[in-house]
Coordinates of C-alpha atoms and ligand atoms in Angstrom, one line a residue:
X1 CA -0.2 17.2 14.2
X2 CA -0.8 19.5 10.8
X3 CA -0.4 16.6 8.5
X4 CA 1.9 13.6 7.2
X5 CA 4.3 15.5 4.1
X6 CA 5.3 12.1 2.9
X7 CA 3.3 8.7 2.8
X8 CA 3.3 5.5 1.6
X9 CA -0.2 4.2 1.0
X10 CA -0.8 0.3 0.3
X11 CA -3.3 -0.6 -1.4
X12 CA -4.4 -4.4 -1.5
X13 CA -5.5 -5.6 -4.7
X14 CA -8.7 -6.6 -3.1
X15 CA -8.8 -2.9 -2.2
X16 CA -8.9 -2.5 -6.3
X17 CA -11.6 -5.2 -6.6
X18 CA -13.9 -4.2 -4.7
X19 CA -17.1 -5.9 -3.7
X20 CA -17.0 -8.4 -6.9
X21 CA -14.0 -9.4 -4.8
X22 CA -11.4 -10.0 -8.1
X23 CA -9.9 -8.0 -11.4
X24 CA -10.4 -4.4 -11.5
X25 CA -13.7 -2.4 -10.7
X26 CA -13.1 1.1 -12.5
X27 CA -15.4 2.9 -10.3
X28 CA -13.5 1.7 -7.6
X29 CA -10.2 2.7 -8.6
X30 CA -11.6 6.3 -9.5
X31 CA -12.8 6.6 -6.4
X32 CA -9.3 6.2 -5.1
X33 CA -7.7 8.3 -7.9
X34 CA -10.0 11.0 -6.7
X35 CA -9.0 10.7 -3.2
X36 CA -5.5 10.5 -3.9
X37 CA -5.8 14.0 -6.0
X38 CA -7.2 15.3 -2.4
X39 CA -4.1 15.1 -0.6
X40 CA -1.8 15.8 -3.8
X41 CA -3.2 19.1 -3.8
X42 CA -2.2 19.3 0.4
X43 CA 1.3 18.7 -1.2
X44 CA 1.5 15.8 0.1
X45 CA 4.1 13.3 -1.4
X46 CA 2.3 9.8 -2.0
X47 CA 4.2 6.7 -3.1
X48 CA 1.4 4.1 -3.5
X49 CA 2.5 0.1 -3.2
X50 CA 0.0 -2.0 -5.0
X51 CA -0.6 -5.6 -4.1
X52 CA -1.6 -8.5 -6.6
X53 CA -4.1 -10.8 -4.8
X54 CA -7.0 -9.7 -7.0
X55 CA -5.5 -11.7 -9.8
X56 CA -3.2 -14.0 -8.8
X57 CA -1.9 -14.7 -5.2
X58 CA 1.5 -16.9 -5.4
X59 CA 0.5 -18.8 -2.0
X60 CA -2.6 -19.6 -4.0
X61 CA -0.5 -20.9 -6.9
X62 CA 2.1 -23.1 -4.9
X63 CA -1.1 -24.7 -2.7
X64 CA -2.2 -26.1 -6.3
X65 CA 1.4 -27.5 -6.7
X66 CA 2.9 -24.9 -9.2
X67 CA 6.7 -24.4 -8.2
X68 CA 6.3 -21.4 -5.5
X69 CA 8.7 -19.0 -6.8
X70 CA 6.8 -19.0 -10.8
X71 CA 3.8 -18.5 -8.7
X72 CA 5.0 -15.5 -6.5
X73 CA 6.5 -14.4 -10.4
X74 CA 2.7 -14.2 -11.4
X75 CA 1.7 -12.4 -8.4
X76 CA 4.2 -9.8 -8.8
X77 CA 3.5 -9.2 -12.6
X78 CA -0.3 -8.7 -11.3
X79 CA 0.8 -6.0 -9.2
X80 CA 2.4 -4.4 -12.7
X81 CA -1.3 -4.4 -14.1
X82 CA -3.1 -2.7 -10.9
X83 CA 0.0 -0.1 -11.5
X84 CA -1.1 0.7 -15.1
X85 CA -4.9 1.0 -13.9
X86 CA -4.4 3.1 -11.4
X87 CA -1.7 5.0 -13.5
X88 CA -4.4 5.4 -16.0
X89 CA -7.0 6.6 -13.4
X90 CA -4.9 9.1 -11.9
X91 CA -3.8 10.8 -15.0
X92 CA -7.9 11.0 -16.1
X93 CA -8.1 12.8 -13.1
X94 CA -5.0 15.4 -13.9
X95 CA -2.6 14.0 -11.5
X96 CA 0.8 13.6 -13.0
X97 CA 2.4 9.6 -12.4
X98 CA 5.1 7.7 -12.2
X99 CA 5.2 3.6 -12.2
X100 CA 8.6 2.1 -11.4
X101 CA 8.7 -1.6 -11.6
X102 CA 11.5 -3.7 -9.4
X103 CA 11.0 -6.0 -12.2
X104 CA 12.4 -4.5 -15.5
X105 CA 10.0 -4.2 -18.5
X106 CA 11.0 -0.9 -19.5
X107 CA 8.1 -0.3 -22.4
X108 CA 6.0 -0.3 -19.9
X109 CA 7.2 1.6 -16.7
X110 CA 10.8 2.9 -15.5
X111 CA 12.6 0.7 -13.2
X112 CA 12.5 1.2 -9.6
X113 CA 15.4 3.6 -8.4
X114 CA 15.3 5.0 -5.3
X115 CA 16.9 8.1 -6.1
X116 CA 14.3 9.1 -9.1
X117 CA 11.7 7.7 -6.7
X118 CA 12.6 10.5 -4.3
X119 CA 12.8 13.1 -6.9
X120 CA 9.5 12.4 -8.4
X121 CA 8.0 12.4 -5.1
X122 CA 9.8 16.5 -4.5
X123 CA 8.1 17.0 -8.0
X124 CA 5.2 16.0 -6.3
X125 CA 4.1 13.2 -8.7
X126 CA 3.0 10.3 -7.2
X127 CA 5.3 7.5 -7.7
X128 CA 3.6 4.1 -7.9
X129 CA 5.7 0.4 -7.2
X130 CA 5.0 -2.3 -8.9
X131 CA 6.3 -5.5 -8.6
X132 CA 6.8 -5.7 -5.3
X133 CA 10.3 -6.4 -4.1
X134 CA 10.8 -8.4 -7.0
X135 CA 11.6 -11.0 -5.0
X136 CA 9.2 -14.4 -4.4
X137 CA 8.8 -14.9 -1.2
X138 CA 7.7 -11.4 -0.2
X139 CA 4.2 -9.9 -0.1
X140 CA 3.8 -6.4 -1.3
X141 CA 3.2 -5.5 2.7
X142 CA 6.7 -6.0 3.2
X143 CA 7.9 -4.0 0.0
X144 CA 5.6 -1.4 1.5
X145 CA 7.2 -1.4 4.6
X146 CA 10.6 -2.0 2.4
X147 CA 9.7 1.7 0.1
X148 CA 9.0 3.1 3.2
X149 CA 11.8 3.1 5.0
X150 CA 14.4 3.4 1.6
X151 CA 12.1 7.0 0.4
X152 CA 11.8 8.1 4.5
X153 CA 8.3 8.3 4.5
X154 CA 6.7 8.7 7.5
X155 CA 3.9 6.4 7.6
X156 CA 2.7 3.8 6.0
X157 CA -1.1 4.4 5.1
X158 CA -3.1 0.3 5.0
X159 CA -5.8 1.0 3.2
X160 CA -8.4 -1.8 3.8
X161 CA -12.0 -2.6 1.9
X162 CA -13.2 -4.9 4.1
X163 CA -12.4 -3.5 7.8
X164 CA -11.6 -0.1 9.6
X165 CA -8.8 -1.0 11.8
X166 CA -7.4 -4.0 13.4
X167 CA -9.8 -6.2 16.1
X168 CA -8.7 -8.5 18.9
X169 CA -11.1 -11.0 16.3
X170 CA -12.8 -11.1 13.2
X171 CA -15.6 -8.2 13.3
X172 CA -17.5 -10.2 10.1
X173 CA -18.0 -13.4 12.4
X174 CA -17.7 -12.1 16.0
X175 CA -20.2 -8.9 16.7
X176 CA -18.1 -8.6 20.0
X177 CA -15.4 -8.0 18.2
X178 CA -13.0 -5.1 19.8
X179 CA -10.9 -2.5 17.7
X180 CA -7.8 -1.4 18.6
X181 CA -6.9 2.4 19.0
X182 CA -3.2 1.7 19.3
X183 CA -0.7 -1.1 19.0
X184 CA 2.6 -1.8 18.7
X185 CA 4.4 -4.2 16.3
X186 CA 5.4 -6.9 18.8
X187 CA 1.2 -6.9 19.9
X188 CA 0.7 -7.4 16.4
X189 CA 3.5 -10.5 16.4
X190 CA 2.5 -11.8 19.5
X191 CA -1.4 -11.8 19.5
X192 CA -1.2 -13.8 15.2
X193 CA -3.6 -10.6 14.5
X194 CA -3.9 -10.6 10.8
X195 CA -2.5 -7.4 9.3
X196 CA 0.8 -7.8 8.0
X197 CA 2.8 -10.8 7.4
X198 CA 6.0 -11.1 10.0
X199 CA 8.5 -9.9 7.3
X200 CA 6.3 -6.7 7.3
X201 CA 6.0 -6.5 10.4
X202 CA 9.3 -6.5 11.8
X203 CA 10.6 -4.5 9.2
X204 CA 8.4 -1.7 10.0
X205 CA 8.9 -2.3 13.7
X206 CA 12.5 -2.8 13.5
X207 CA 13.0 1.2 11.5
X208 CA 10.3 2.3 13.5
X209 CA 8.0 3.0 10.8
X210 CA 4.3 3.9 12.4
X211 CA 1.6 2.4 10.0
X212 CA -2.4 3.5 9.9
X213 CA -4.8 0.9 9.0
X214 CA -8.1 2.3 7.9
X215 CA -11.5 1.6 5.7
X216 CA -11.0 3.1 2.1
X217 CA -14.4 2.4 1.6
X218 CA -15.5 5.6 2.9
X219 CA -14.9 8.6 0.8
X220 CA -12.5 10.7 1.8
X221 CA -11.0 9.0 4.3
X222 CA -7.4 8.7 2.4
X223 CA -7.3 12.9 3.8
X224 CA -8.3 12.2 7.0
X225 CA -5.9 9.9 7.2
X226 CA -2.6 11.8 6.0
X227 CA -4.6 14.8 8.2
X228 CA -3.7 12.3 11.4
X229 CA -7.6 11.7 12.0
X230 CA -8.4 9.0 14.4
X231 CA -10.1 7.0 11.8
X232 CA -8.6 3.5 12.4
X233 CA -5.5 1.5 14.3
X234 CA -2.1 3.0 14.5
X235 CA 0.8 0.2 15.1
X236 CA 3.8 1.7 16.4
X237 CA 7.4 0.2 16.8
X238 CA 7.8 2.0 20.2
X239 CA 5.3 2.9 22.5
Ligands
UDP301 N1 4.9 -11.1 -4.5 C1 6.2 -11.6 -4.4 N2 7.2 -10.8 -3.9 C2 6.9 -9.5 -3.5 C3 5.6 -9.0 -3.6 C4 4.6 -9.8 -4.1 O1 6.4 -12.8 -4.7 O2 7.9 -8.8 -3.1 C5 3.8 -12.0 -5.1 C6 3.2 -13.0 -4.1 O3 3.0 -14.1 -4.9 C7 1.9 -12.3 -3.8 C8 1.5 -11.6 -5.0 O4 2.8 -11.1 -5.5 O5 0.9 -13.3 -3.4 C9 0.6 -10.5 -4.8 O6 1.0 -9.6 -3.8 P1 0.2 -9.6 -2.4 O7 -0.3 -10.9 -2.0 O8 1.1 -8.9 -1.4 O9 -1.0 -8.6 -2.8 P2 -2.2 -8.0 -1.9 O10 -2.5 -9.1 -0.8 O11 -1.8 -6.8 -1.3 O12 -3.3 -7.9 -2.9

């Protein structure tokens, strides 16, 4: 394989956070903005989905007995603020940006339409979604696999801070613990393992979208990745 030419890269907002575990830690997200400029400059078109759940989590929210849907509100309008840092990081670094919301709030970004989407993404300015779906009830792993499969990108990049891949259990509590090279979407379904929600999953597996879950920790792994490295655990919808 020479490399991926378009990706969609999810990034958790506990991927933002890093070790303090919540908000924003800007050396983390410049570390990303600098690994993100790495494969801009391979020409590679990157749409980024950000995720909320290192400010507000709507699950969170509902389990304290707010109504479900203001809470998943919240969580989508934390996703807007992880946009704007990244935005900002990106552009320090000279990479030219785009945030479309699925919310409107158009002082603040341009709302999401999949035709400008695309055309930023030929300019080769990274497009970032915020907002998720703009739906409640969704997680931004599902608009991932949602933006994925609307721009035709051919992989879904899972950037994780905490683990390198998926394992048959939890490699912080088991030592035994067993990565996966491969797997498919229905393994994923069938064994409860912990990546994706179900909506995700079966969206991706249903438009055959392959996804690469990897450790952003290490530097310069985002290249390696969209360079088709073995770094972590492909899921495929086929085998
Ligand atoms: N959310 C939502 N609809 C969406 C995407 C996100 O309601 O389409 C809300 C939901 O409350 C979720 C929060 O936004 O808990 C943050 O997103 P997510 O948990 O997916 O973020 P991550 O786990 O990636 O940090």
């Amino acid at each position: 394989m020479d490399k991926y030419n378009r990706v969609v890269l999810k990034l958790s907002g506990e991927a933002l956070a890093g070790s303090q575990g919540y908000g924003i830690d800007p050396d983390v997200i410049q570390s990303i903005a600098s690994q993100i400029k790495e494969i801009v400059n391979l020409d590679v078109e990157v749409a980024v989905v950000v995720g909320g759940g290192n400010i507000w989590r709507g699950m969170a929210g509902s389990a304290k007995g707010m109504d479900r849907a203001t809470a998943d509100y919240m969580g989508m309008l934390a996703t807007v603020m992880n946009a704007l840092a990244l935005q900002d990081s990106l552009e320090h670094n000279e990479v030219e940006t785009r945030v479309q919301t699925s919310i409107e709030m158009r002082q603040v970004a341009e709302p999401y339409i999949r035709r400008k989407a695309i055309r930023h993404l030929e300019k080769k300015r990274v497009v970032i979604f915020a907002a998720g779906t703009g739906n409640p009830y969704f997680s931004t792993d599902t608009t991932a696999a949602l933006r994925a499969a609307e721009i035709e990108a051919e992989v879904i990049l899972m950037a994780k801070n905490k683990v390198d891949g998926v394992y048959d259990a939890d490699p912080s509590v088991n030592t035994n613990a067993k990565k996966y090279q491969e797997l498919t979407y229905l393994d994923l379904l069938n064994g409860g393992l912990g990546v994706m929600d179900s909506t995700a999953s079966t969206l991706c597996m249903d438009n055959n979208i392959p996804l690469l879950v990897f450790s952003i920790t290490e530097e310069g792994n985002i290249k390696k990745a969209v360079l088709g490295e073995d770094i972590g655990t492909v899921v495929r919808g086929k085998n």
